[in-house]
Structure formats: C-alpha cells, structure tokens
C-alpha cells in the first residue's frame, strides 16, 4: 500500500528548471513537491553551463535569489571571435545597449535556488527511486519509493534521460534531432583567466573556447572527435592543444594551472514537440537540447519555466487554461530560434572535415562579414544576450 500525499504541481527534477519553477510558484502561492533521483551534493556540484542571458539574470534577481549572483557573477559586455591570426570583439554595449551576459556557474544557480526553497519550507526530495508518472490526461499522479504524489499538473524537468518524456504515449511527440561529428572536451582549471571576456577561437586544428567561472577559476573547451576517450587527453596534452588554438594573436599568452575537473560531452541538437501531453508539461532539457556553442541550454530552461509559471498562475487565479494550451507553441518559438543560433555558431566555428577547403572558406567569409558589419554583428549580439520574452510572469 502506497502512502499518499497531495500538492498542486508535482515537479520531477531538481535542476535549474525544476527548482526555479518551484520557487516562482511558491511566490505565487502555488504548492509543489520536487523529486530528484540524485543526491543534493551531486546536484549542487554538477558542473554545467555558466553564461546567463540578461533575461535570466533579471528573472533570478526579481525573484529574490540574485544576491550572490550580483555579488559574484562576472558581467561581460562582449565576446571575442578569434580567427586568422587576429581577435575581433563583438561589443554588446554598442550593438545591444543595456543588455549583457553574466558568467555564473549553473551549479551556483542551483545552490541559490535550493537554499531559497529550503529556507521557505519547500519540499525537495533527493535520492528518490522508481519515479513514474500516471494518468496524464485527467488525474495525474507520481509514484516513487513506495509513495504516491497526487497533483493537478506534472512538470517534467528531469533532463534528456529522465522519465517524463518517455512516459508520453508513442506517436504523440515528434522528435527532431541532429548529432555532430565532434565533441567538447571541457576542463576547469585553478588559474586566473587569461582574458577579461570569452574567446571563441576557430583554427585549422579545431575550435577552442576560453571562459571563466571566477577571478581564480578558468573554464576551457576543445573540439575533439566524437567518441574520443578521455584517457587520451592527459593534462599536458590539453594545455598544449589549448595553447596551439588560443595563442594565435600577437601578445596573447595562455596561463596554465592545475586541472581540477575534466570531461567530454557529445554535441547534439534535439527538440521534442509538443512540449505538453495532457497535464504533463516538459521544460528544459527534457524537451530540447542545443550544442553549447551558443550558451542557450540553461537560458531556455528559464524561459520555459517563466511561461509555465504564468500559465499555472492564471489557471489557479480564474480557471483559464488558455495559456496552458498555448504553452508549447510559445516555448517552441523561442526554442527554434535558439536551435538555429546554436547550430549557426557551431557550424561557423568548428572544423567539420579537414579536406573541406570550400567549407573553410565559407566560414572565413562569414566571420569576416560578422566582424566588419554592424548589422551582422548585431544579429549575433542580440541572440547571444537573449531575445525578449514573449510572456512575462
């Protein structure tokens, strides 16, 4: 016999999407329970994206969880595109005045949200097992670890490999996806950043990205072949390759230090639509994945949650389901814009085939256009800092 409890919104997944949704709903007086199969320590230490759009920063600050973000986040008013032996700055302050990006690790966002929810008495269940969703069309409930959670709605915020999306009946969801013939080798290093802003470097050896997490911690990425074994990349080789791809402009020297974390991530584009079935709503990576080149993953999750929060607020305020019915269409409009931008940045900066001289010349031509035309640079800048929200809670 299952022990039973009830809430208004059952949330599966304690990543940024699930935690932010629970927090925003709490501010609207809507109850929720968050279920997470991993431990709190794992969730808070999991290193992911670290570039926050202007709208993401505004959302966190306006909802009361931005104090540490404002204190410790690194505000950037531009990025550098480095290719052909020169660096070219895309100046956000000129092209999109008043909008910037903030470097602040996803795990820090998660820590802030967990602290806020627990301080407010929020119900987050870590290390739950055997999670399953049921009766999605009319009276949804979630079972887990010998318990049953009845709810009005279920939010599937449990990522690409979670249980939410596969619970939708076959044939309801259409999947669009693309896999890339390379991966990113990412490292965290205990060394001060060698530049004040992110550097996106395109070279004949492959792509490299210089980023940072704090004034003392740097983040780097290298394009490597898909399926590459991490054992093939000892620290010495990683630093040598980063130097070869980043020390391509006069006067730039890459500082090196202790590598404290490294891993290889395959690149893929993925969209599942619609993002709703019955009373199950998918958000974040459960519904869409983008290659990290455009820094959109976490930011798309925040955008989804904003729409879902407003839709649920209206439903509980006056019974209107209109925005719930429009949830998927509204979110997918932004998702596909981000899909295109992320694909464009990826194809612009990565090496696809060492023998494709024609493709390399096309890349150079478009990079020349972006770095010489304010119109082209503005397109990159406004997508990078984040398009305006269509629905605002």
CSV table of C-alpha atoms in Angstrom, one decimal:
chain,number,residue,atom,x,y,z
A,1,UNK,CA,0.0,0.0,0.0
A,2,UNK,CA,1.5,3.3,-1.1
A,3,UNK,CA,1.5,6.2,1.4
A,4,UNK,CA,-0.2,9.2,-0.3
A,5,UNK,CA,0.3,13.0,-0.3
A,6,UNK,CA,-1.0,15.8,-2.5
A,7,UNK,CA,0.3,19.0,-4.0
A,8,UNK,CA,-0.8,21.3,-6.8
A,9,UNK,CA,2.2,20.8,-9.1
A,10,UNK,CA,4.5,17.7,-9.0
A,11,UNK,CA,7.9,18.6,-10.3
A,12,UNK,CA,10.3,15.9,-11.5
A,13,UNK,CA,14.0,17.0,-11.5
A,14,UNK,CA,15.9,19.4,-9.2
A,15,UNK,CA,18.0,21.1,-11.9
A,16,UNK,CA,17.6,24.8,-12.7
A,17,UNK,CA,14.2,24.3,-14.4
A,18,UNK,CA,12.5,22.3,-11.6
A,19,UNK,CA,13.9,24.4,-8.8
A,20,UNK,CA,13.2,27.7,-10.4
A,21,UNK,CA,9.6,26.6,-11.2
A,22,UNK,CA,9.1,25.5,-7.6
A,23,UNK,CA,10.4,28.9,-6.4
A,24,UNK,CA,8.3,31.0,-8.7
A,25,UNK,CA,5.2,29.0,-8.0
A,26,UNK,CA,5.8,29.5,-4.3
A,27,UNK,CA,6.0,33.2,-4.8
A,28,UNK,CA,2.5,32.9,-6.4
A,29,UNK,CA,1.1,30.9,-3.6
A,30,UNK,CA,1.1,27.6,-5.6
A,31,UNK,CA,2.3,24.5,-3.8
A,32,UNK,CA,4.8,22.0,-5.3
A,33,UNK,CA,6.9,19.0,-4.5
A,34,UNK,CA,10.3,18.4,-6.2
A,35,UNK,CA,11.5,14.9,-6.8
A,36,UNK,CA,15.2,14.3,-7.7
A,37,UNK,CA,16.9,10.9,-8.1
A,38,UNK,CA,20.4,12.3,-7.4
A,39,UNK,CA,21.7,13.4,-4.0
A,40,UNK,CA,21.8,17.1,-3.0
A,41,UNK,CA,25.6,17.1,-3.0
A,42,UNK,CA,25.7,15.7,-6.6
A,43,UNK,CA,23.2,18.2,-7.9
A,44,UNK,CA,25.0,21.1,-6.3
A,45,UNK,CA,28.4,20.1,-7.6
A,46,UNK,CA,27.3,19.1,-11.1
A,47,UNK,CA,29.3,21.5,-13.5
A,48,UNK,CA,27.3,22.7,-16.4
A,49,UNK,CA,26.8,26.0,-18.3
A,50,UNK,CA,27.9,29.3,-16.9
A,51,UNK,CA,26.7,32.0,-19.3
A,52,UNK,CA,23.5,33.7,-18.2
A,53,UNK,CA,21.4,35.9,-20.6
A,54,UNK,CA,20.3,39.3,-19.5
A,55,UNK,CA,16.7,37.9,-19.1
A,56,UNK,CA,17.9,35.0,-16.9
A,57,UNK,CA,19.8,37.4,-14.6
A,58,UNK,CA,16.7,39.7,-14.4
A,59,UNK,CA,14.5,36.7,-13.6
A,60,UNK,CA,16.7,35.4,-10.7
A,61,UNK,CA,17.2,38.9,-9.3
A,62,UNK,CA,13.5,39.9,-9.5
A,63,UNK,CA,12.5,36.6,-7.8
A,64,UNK,CA,14.8,37.2,-4.8
A,65,UNK,CA,17.6,34.7,-5.5
A,66,UNK,CA,20.1,37.0,-7.1
A,67,UNK,CA,22.0,38.4,-4.2
A,68,UNK,CA,25.1,36.2,-4.6
A,69,UNK,CA,24.8,36.3,-8.4
A,70,UNK,CA,25.0,40.1,-8.4
A,71,UNK,CA,28.0,39.9,-6.0
A,72,UNK,CA,30.0,37.2,-7.6
A,73,UNK,CA,28.8,37.0,-11.2
A,74,UNK,CA,31.1,38.4,-13.9
A,75,UNK,CA,29.3,40.8,-16.2
A,76,UNK,CA,30.6,40.8,-19.8
A,77,UNK,CA,29.7,43.4,-22.4
A,78,UNK,CA,31.2,41.5,-25.3
A,79,UNK,CA,32.9,38.4,-26.6
A,80,UNK,CA,35.9,37.9,-28.9
A,81,UNK,CA,35.9,35.9,-32.2
A,82,UNK,CA,39.5,34.8,-32.8
A,83,UNK,CA,40.5,33.5,-36.2
A,84,UNK,CA,43.0,34.1,-39.0
A,85,UNK,CA,45.6,35.4,-36.5
A,86,UNK,CA,43.5,38.2,-35.2
A,87,UNK,CA,40.9,38.8,-32.5
A,88,UNK,CA,37.6,40.7,-33.2
A,89,UNK,CA,35.4,41.9,-30.4
A,90,UNK,CA,31.7,41.8,-30.6
A,91,UNK,CA,30.7,44.8,-28.4
A,92,UNK,CA,27.3,44.3,-26.8
A,93,UNK,CA,27.4,47.7,-25.2
A,94,UNK,CA,27.4,49.3,-28.6
A,95,UNK,CA,25.2,46.8,-30.5
A,96,UNK,CA,22.5,46.0,-27.8
A,97,UNK,CA,22.8,48.8,-25.2
A,98,UNK,CA,21.7,47.8,-21.7
A,99,UNK,CA,22.0,44.1,-22.3
A,100,UNK,CA,24.9,41.9,-21.4
A,101,UNK,CA,25.7,38.3,-20.2
A,102,UNK,CA,26.8,37.2,-16.8
A,103,UNK,CA,29.2,34.4,-16.1
A,104,UNK,CA,27.9,32.5,-13.1
A,105,UNK,CA,28.1,28.7,-13.0
A,106,UNK,CA,24.9,26.6,-13.3
A,107,UNK,CA,25.7,24.8,-10.0
A,108,UNK,CA,25.8,28.2,-8.3
A,109,UNK,CA,22.3,28.9,-9.6
A,110,UNK,CA,21.2,25.5,-8.3
A,111,UNK,CA,22.7,26.2,-4.8
A,112,UNK,CA,21.0,29.5,-4.6
A,113,UNK,CA,17.6,28.0,-5.6
A,114,UNK,CA,17.9,25.1,-3.2
A,115,UNK,CA,18.8,27.4,-0.3
A,116,UNK,CA,15.8,29.6,-1.1
A,117,UNK,CA,13.4,26.8,-1.4
A,118,UNK,CA,14.5,25.1,1.9
A,119,UNK,CA,14.5,28.4,3.7
A,120,UNK,CA,10.9,28.9,2.7
A,121,UNK,CA,9.9,25.4,3.8
A,122,UNK,CA,9.9,24.0,0.3
A,123,UNK,CA,9.6,20.2,-0.2
A,124,UNK,CA,12.5,18.8,-2.2
A,125,UNK,CA,13.0,15.0,-2.1
A,126,UNK,CA,16.5,14.0,-3.1
A,127,UNK,CA,17.6,10.4,-3.8
A,128,UNK,CA,14.2,9.1,-4.7
A,129,UNK,CA,13.9,6.0,-6.8
A,130,UNK,CA,11.5,4.2,-9.1
A,131,UNK,CA,9.8,7.5,-10.2
A,132,UNK,CA,6.9,7.0,-12.6
A,133,UNK,CA,4.1,9.3,-13.8
A,134,UNK,CA,0.5,8.1,-14.3
A,135,UNK,CA,-2.9,9.3,-15.6
A,136,UNK,CA,-1.5,12.2,-17.5
A,137,UNK,CA,-4.8,13.1,-19.3
A,138,UNK,CA,-7.0,13.7,-16.3
A,139,UNK,CA,-5.9,12.9,-12.7
A,140,UNK,CA,-2.1,12.8,-12.8
A,141,UNK,CA,0.0,11.3,-10.0
A,142,UNK,CA,3.6,10.3,-9.5
A,143,UNK,CA,4.8,7.2,-7.7
A,144,UNK,CA,8.3,6.9,-6.2
A,145,UNK,CA,9.9,4.8,-3.5
A,146,UNK,CA,6.7,3.4,-2.1
A,147,UNK,CA,4.9,6.7,-2.1
A,148,UNK,CA,2.2,8.4,-4.2
A,149,UNK,CA,2.0,12.1,-5.0
A,150,UNK,CA,-1.3,13.3,-6.4
A,151,UNK,CA,-1.3,16.6,-8.1
A,152,UNK,CA,-3.1,18.8,-10.6
A,153,UNK,CA,-0.2,19.0,-13.0
A,154,UNK,CA,3.2,17.4,-13.5
A,155,UNK,CA,6.2,19.4,-14.7
A,156,UNK,CA,8.8,17.1,-16.4
A,157,UNK,CA,12.1,19.0,-15.6
A,158,UNK,CA,14.2,15.8,-15.4
A,159,UNK,CA,16.5,16.3,-18.4
A,160,UNK,CA,17.1,14.4,-21.6
A,161,UNK,CA,17.5,11.0,-19.9
A,162,UNK,CA,14.6,11.4,-17.4
A,163,UNK,CA,11.3,9.5,-17.1
A,164,UNK,CA,8.9,12.3,-18.1
A,165,UNK,CA,9.2,12.4,-21.9
A,166,UNK,CA,9.3,8.6,-22.4
A,167,UNK,CA,6.0,8.5,-20.4
A,168,UNK,CA,4.1,10.2,-23.2
A,169,UNK,CA,2.3,7.6,-25.4
A,170,UNK,CA,4.1,6.7,-28.6
A,171,UNK,CA,3.2,8.8,-31.6
A,172,UNK,CA,2.2,11.9,-29.6
A,173,UNK,CA,5.6,13.6,-29.7
A,174,UNK,CA,7.7,14.3,-32.8
A,175,UNK,CA,11.4,14.4,-32.3
A,176,UNK,CA,13.8,16.5,-34.4
A,177,UNK,CA,17.5,15.9,-33.8
A,178,UNK,CA,21.0,16.2,-35.2
A,179,UNK,CA,24.2,14.7,-33.9
A,180,UNK,CA,27.6,16.4,-34.7
A,181,UNK,CA,30.8,14.6,-35.7
A,182,UNK,CA,32.7,16.1,-32.8
A,183,UNK,CA,32.5,16.6,-29.0
A,184,UNK,CA,33.7,19.1,-26.5
A,185,UNK,CA,36.5,18.3,-24.0
A,186,UNK,CA,35.9,20.7,-21.1
A,187,UNK,CA,38.1,21.4,-18.2
A,188,UNK,CA,38.0,23.6,-15.0
A,189,UNK,CA,41.4,24.9,-14.0
A,190,UNK,CA,42.7,26.6,-10.9
A,191,UNK,CA,44.2,29.5,-12.8
A,192,UNK,CA,43.2,33.1,-13.3
A,193,UNK,CA,41.6,33.8,-16.7
A,194,UNK,CA,44.0,35.0,-19.4
A,195,UNK,CA,41.4,37.3,-20.9
A,196,UNK,CA,38.6,39.5,-19.5
A,197,UNK,CA,35.9,38.2,-21.9
A,198,UNK,CA,35.1,34.9,-23.6
A,199,UNK,CA,37.2,33.9,-26.6
A,200,UNK,CA,35.7,31.8,-29.3
A,201,UNK,CA,38.6,30.6,-31.4
A,202,UNK,CA,38.4,28.9,-34.9
A,203,UNK,CA,41.6,27.3,-36.1
A,204,UNK,CA,42.7,24.7,-38.6
A,205,UNK,CA,43.2,22.4,-35.6
A,206,UNK,CA,39.6,22.8,-34.4
A,207,UNK,CA,37.6,25.0,-32.2
A,208,UNK,CA,38.6,26.2,-28.7
A,209,UNK,CA,36.8,28.3,-26.1
A,210,UNK,CA,38.3,30.3,-23.3
A,211,UNK,CA,35.8,31.0,-20.5
A,212,UNK,CA,35.9,31.5,-16.7
A,213,UNK,CA,34.0,30.8,-13.5
A,214,UNK,CA,35.6,33.3,-11.2
A,215,UNK,CA,38.7,35.5,-10.9
A,216,UNK,CA,40.6,32.4,-9.8
A,217,UNK,CA,38.9,29.6,-11.9
A,218,UNK,CA,39.0,29.3,-15.7
A,219,UNK,CA,36.9,27.1,-17.9
A,220,UNK,CA,38.1,25.8,-21.3
A,221,UNK,CA,36.7,23.7,-24.1
A,222,UNK,CA,38.4,21.9,-27.0
A,223,UNK,CA,36.8,20.4,-30.1
A,224,UNK,CA,37.7,16.7,-30.2
A,225,UNK,CA,36.4,13.8,-32.3
A,226,UNK,CA,33.2,12.2,-31.3
A,227,UNK,CA,33.7,9.1,-29.2
A,228,UNK,CA,37.1,10.3,-28.0
A,229,UNK,CA,38.4,8.6,-24.8
A,230,UNK,CA,39.3,11.0,-22.0
A,231,UNK,CA,42.3,8.8,-21.2
A,232,UNK,CA,43.8,10.0,-24.5
A,233,UNK,CA,44.0,13.5,-23.1
A,234,UNK,CA,46.5,13.9,-20.2
A,235,UNK,CA,46.8,17.3,-18.7
A,236,UNK,CA,50.0,18.1,-20.6
A,237,UNK,CA,48.3,17.4,-24.0
A,238,UNK,CA,45.2,19.5,-23.1
A,239,UNK,CA,47.3,22.6,-22.2
A,240,UNK,CA,49.5,22.1,-25.3
A,241,UNK,CA,46.4,22.0,-27.6
A,242,UNK,CA,44.8,24.9,-25.9
A,243,UNK,CA,47.9,27.0,-26.4
A,244,UNK,CA,48.1,26.0,-30.0
A,245,UNK,CA,44.5,27.1,-30.6
A,246,UNK,CA,44.4,30.2,-28.5
A,247,UNK,CA,47.9,31.7,-28.7
A,248,UNK,CA,47.2,32.8,-32.3
A,249,UNK,CA,47.3,36.5,-31.9
A,250,UNK,CA,50.3,38.7,-31.1
A,251,UNK,CA,50.9,39.3,-27.4
A,252,UNK,CA,48.5,36.7,-26.0
A,253,UNK,CA,49.9,34.1,-23.6
A,254,UNK,CA,47.6,31.4,-22.1
A,255,UNK,CA,48.2,31.0,-18.3
A,256,UNK,CA,48.1,27.3,-17.2
A,257,UNK,CA,47.4,25.7,-13.8
A,258,UNK,CA,46.0,22.7,-12.0
A,259,UNK,CA,43.2,21.0,-13.8
A,260,UNK,CA,40.5,20.2,-11.2
A,261,UNK,CA,37.9,18.7,-13.4
A,262,UNK,CA,37.6,17.4,-17.0
A,263,UNK,CA,35.1,15.6,-19.2
A,264,UNK,CA,34.0,15.0,-22.7
A,265,UNK,CA,30.5,16.0,-23.9
A,266,UNK,CA,29.0,15.0,-27.2
A,267,UNK,CA,27.2,17.7,-29.2
A,268,UNK,CA,23.6,17.3,-30.4
A,269,UNK,CA,20.6,19.3,-31.3
A,270,UNK,CA,17.2,17.9,-30.1
A,271,UNK,CA,13.6,19.1,-30.0
A,272,UNK,CA,10.6,17.2,-28.8
A,273,UNK,CA,7.3,18.7,-29.8
A,274,UNK,CA,4.7,19.4,-28.5
A,275,UNK,CA,6.1,20.1,-25.0
A,276,UNK,CA,2.9,19.1,-23.4
A,277,UNK,CA,0.7,16.0,-23.1
A,278,UNK,CA,-2.5,16.2,-21.1
A,279,UNK,CA,-1.4,17.6,-17.7
A,280,UNK,CA,2.3,16.8,-18.2
A,281,UNK,CA,4.4,19.8,-19.2
A,282,UNK,CA,8.0,19.3,-20.3
A,283,UNK,CA,10.6,22.0,-19.6
A,284,UNK,CA,14.4,22.4,-20.2
A,285,UNK,CA,16.5,19.5,-21.4
A,286,UNK,CA,13.5,17.1,-21.1
A,287,UNK,CA,12.2,18.9,-24.2
A,288,UNK,CA,15.2,20.3,-26.0
A,289,UNK,CA,19.0,20.2,-26.2
A,290,UNK,CA,21.3,22.6,-28.0
A,291,UNK,CA,25.0,22.4,-28.7
A,292,UNK,CA,26.7,24.6,-26.1
A,293,UNK,CA,28.3,26.9,-28.6
A,294,UNK,CA,25.5,29.5,-28.3
A,295,UNK,CA,25.2,29.2,-24.4
A,296,UNK,CA,21.5,28.6,-24.6
A,297,UNK,CA,20.7,25.5,-22.6
A,298,UNK,CA,20.1,26.9,-19.1
A,299,UNK,CA,18.6,30.1,-20.5
A,300,UNK,CA,16.0,28.2,-22.5
A,301,UNK,CA,15.0,26.3,-19.3
A,302,UNK,CA,14.4,29.6,-17.5
A,303,UNK,CA,12.3,30.8,-20.4
A,304,UNK,CA,10.2,27.7,-20.4
A,305,UNK,CA,9.6,28.0,-16.6
A,306,UNK,CA,8.6,31.6,-16.9
A,307,UNK,CA,5.8,30.7,-19.4
A,308,UNK,CA,4.7,27.7,-17.3
A,309,UNK,CA,4.6,29.8,-14.1
A,310,UNK,CA,2.4,32.4,-15.7
A,311,UNK,CA,0.1,29.8,-17.3
A,312,UNK,CA,-0.4,28.0,-13.9
A,313,UNK,CA,-0.9,31.3,-12.1
A,314,UNK,CA,-3.7,32.2,-14.5
A,315,UNK,CA,-5.3,28.8,-14.2
A,316,UNK,CA,-5.4,28.9,-10.4
A,317,UNK,CA,-6.5,32.6,-10.4
A,318,UNK,CA,-9.5,32.3,-12.7
A,319,UNK,CA,-9.6,28.7,-14.1
A,320,UNK,CA,-8.4,29.9,-17.5
A,321,UNK,CA,-6.5,27.2,-19.4
A,322,UNK,CA,-5.7,29.4,-22.5
A,323,UNK,CA,-2.1,30.0,-21.7
A,324,UNK,CA,-1.6,26.3,-20.6
A,325,UNK,CA,-2.9,25.4,-24.0
A,326,UNK,CA,-0.5,27.8,-25.7
A,327,UNK,CA,2.5,26.8,-23.6
A,328,UNK,CA,4.1,24.5,-26.1
A,329,UNK,CA,3.7,26.9,-29.1
A,330,UNK,CA,5.1,29.9,-27.1
A,331,UNK,CA,8.1,28.0,-25.8
A,332,UNK,CA,8.9,26.3,-29.1
A,333,UNK,CA,9.1,29.7,-30.9
A,334,UNK,CA,12.0,30.6,-28.7
A,335,UNK,CA,13.4,27.1,-28.7
A,336,UNK,CA,13.7,27.0,-32.5
A,337,UNK,CA,15.3,30.5,-32.6
A,338,UNK,CA,17.9,29.2,-30.1
A,339,UNK,CA,18.3,26.0,-32.1
A,340,UNK,CA,19.2,27.9,-35.2
A,341,UNK,CA,21.5,30.3,-33.4
A,342,UNK,CA,23.3,27.4,-31.6
A,343,UNK,CA,23.6,25.5,-34.9
A,344,UNK,CA,24.9,28.6,-36.7
A,345,UNK,CA,27.5,29.3,-34.1
A,346,UNK,CA,28.6,25.7,-34.2
A,347,UNK,CA,28.9,25.4,-37.9
A,348,UNK,CA,30.6,28.8,-38.1
A,349,UNK,CA,33.4,28.0,-35.6
A,350,UNK,CA,34.1,24.2,-35.8
A,351,UNK,CA,36.2,22.1,-38.2
A,352,UNK,CA,33.9,19.6,-39.9
A,353,UNK,CA,36.2,17.9,-42.4
A,354,UNK,CA,39.9,18.6,-42.8
A,355,UNK,CA,39.6,18.1,-46.5
A,356,UNK,CA,36.7,20.6,-47.0
A,357,UNK,CA,38.6,23.6,-48.3
A,358,UNK,CA,35.3,25.1,-49.7
A,359,UNK,CA,33.6,24.9,-46.3
A,360,UNK,CA,36.5,26.6,-44.5
A,361,UNK,CA,36.5,29.4,-47.0
A,362,UNK,CA,32.7,29.9,-46.4
A,363,UNK,CA,33.4,30.0,-42.7
A,364,UNK,CA,36.1,32.7,-43.1
A,365,UNK,CA,33.8,34.7,-45.4
A,366,UNK,CA,31.0,34.8,-42.9
A,367,UNK,CA,33.3,35.5,-40.0
A,368,UNK,CA,34.7,38.5,-42.0
A,369,UNK,CA,31.2,39.7,-42.5
A,370,UNK,CA,30.2,39.4,-38.8
A,371,UNK,CA,33.3,41.3,-37.7
A,372,UNK,CA,33.0,44.1,-40.3
A,373,UNK,CA,29.3,44.7,-40.4
A,374,UNK,CA,27.3,46.2,-37.5
A,375,UNK,CA,24.2,44.6,-38.9
A,376,UNK,CA,25.6,41.1,-38.9
A,377,UNK,CA,27.3,41.6,-35.5
A,378,UNK,CA,24.0,42.9,-34.0
A,379,UNK,CA,22.3,39.7,-35.1
A,380,UNK,CA,24.9,37.7,-33.2
A,381,UNK,CA,24.8,40.0,-30.2
A,382,UNK,CA,21.1,40.1,-29.7
A,383,UNK,CA,20.8,36.4,-29.9
A,384,UNK,CA,23.7,35.8,-27.6
A,385,UNK,CA,22.5,38.1,-24.8
A,386,UNK,CA,18.9,36.7,-25.3
A,387,UNK,CA,15.8,37.7,-27.2
A,388,UNK,CA,13.0,39.4,-25.3
A,389,UNK,CA,10.4,37.2,-23.6
A,390,UNK,CA,7.1,36.8,-25.2
A,391,UNK,CA,5.3,36.1,-21.9
A,392,UNK,CA,6.4,37.7,-18.6
A,393,UNK,CA,5.2,36.4,-15.2
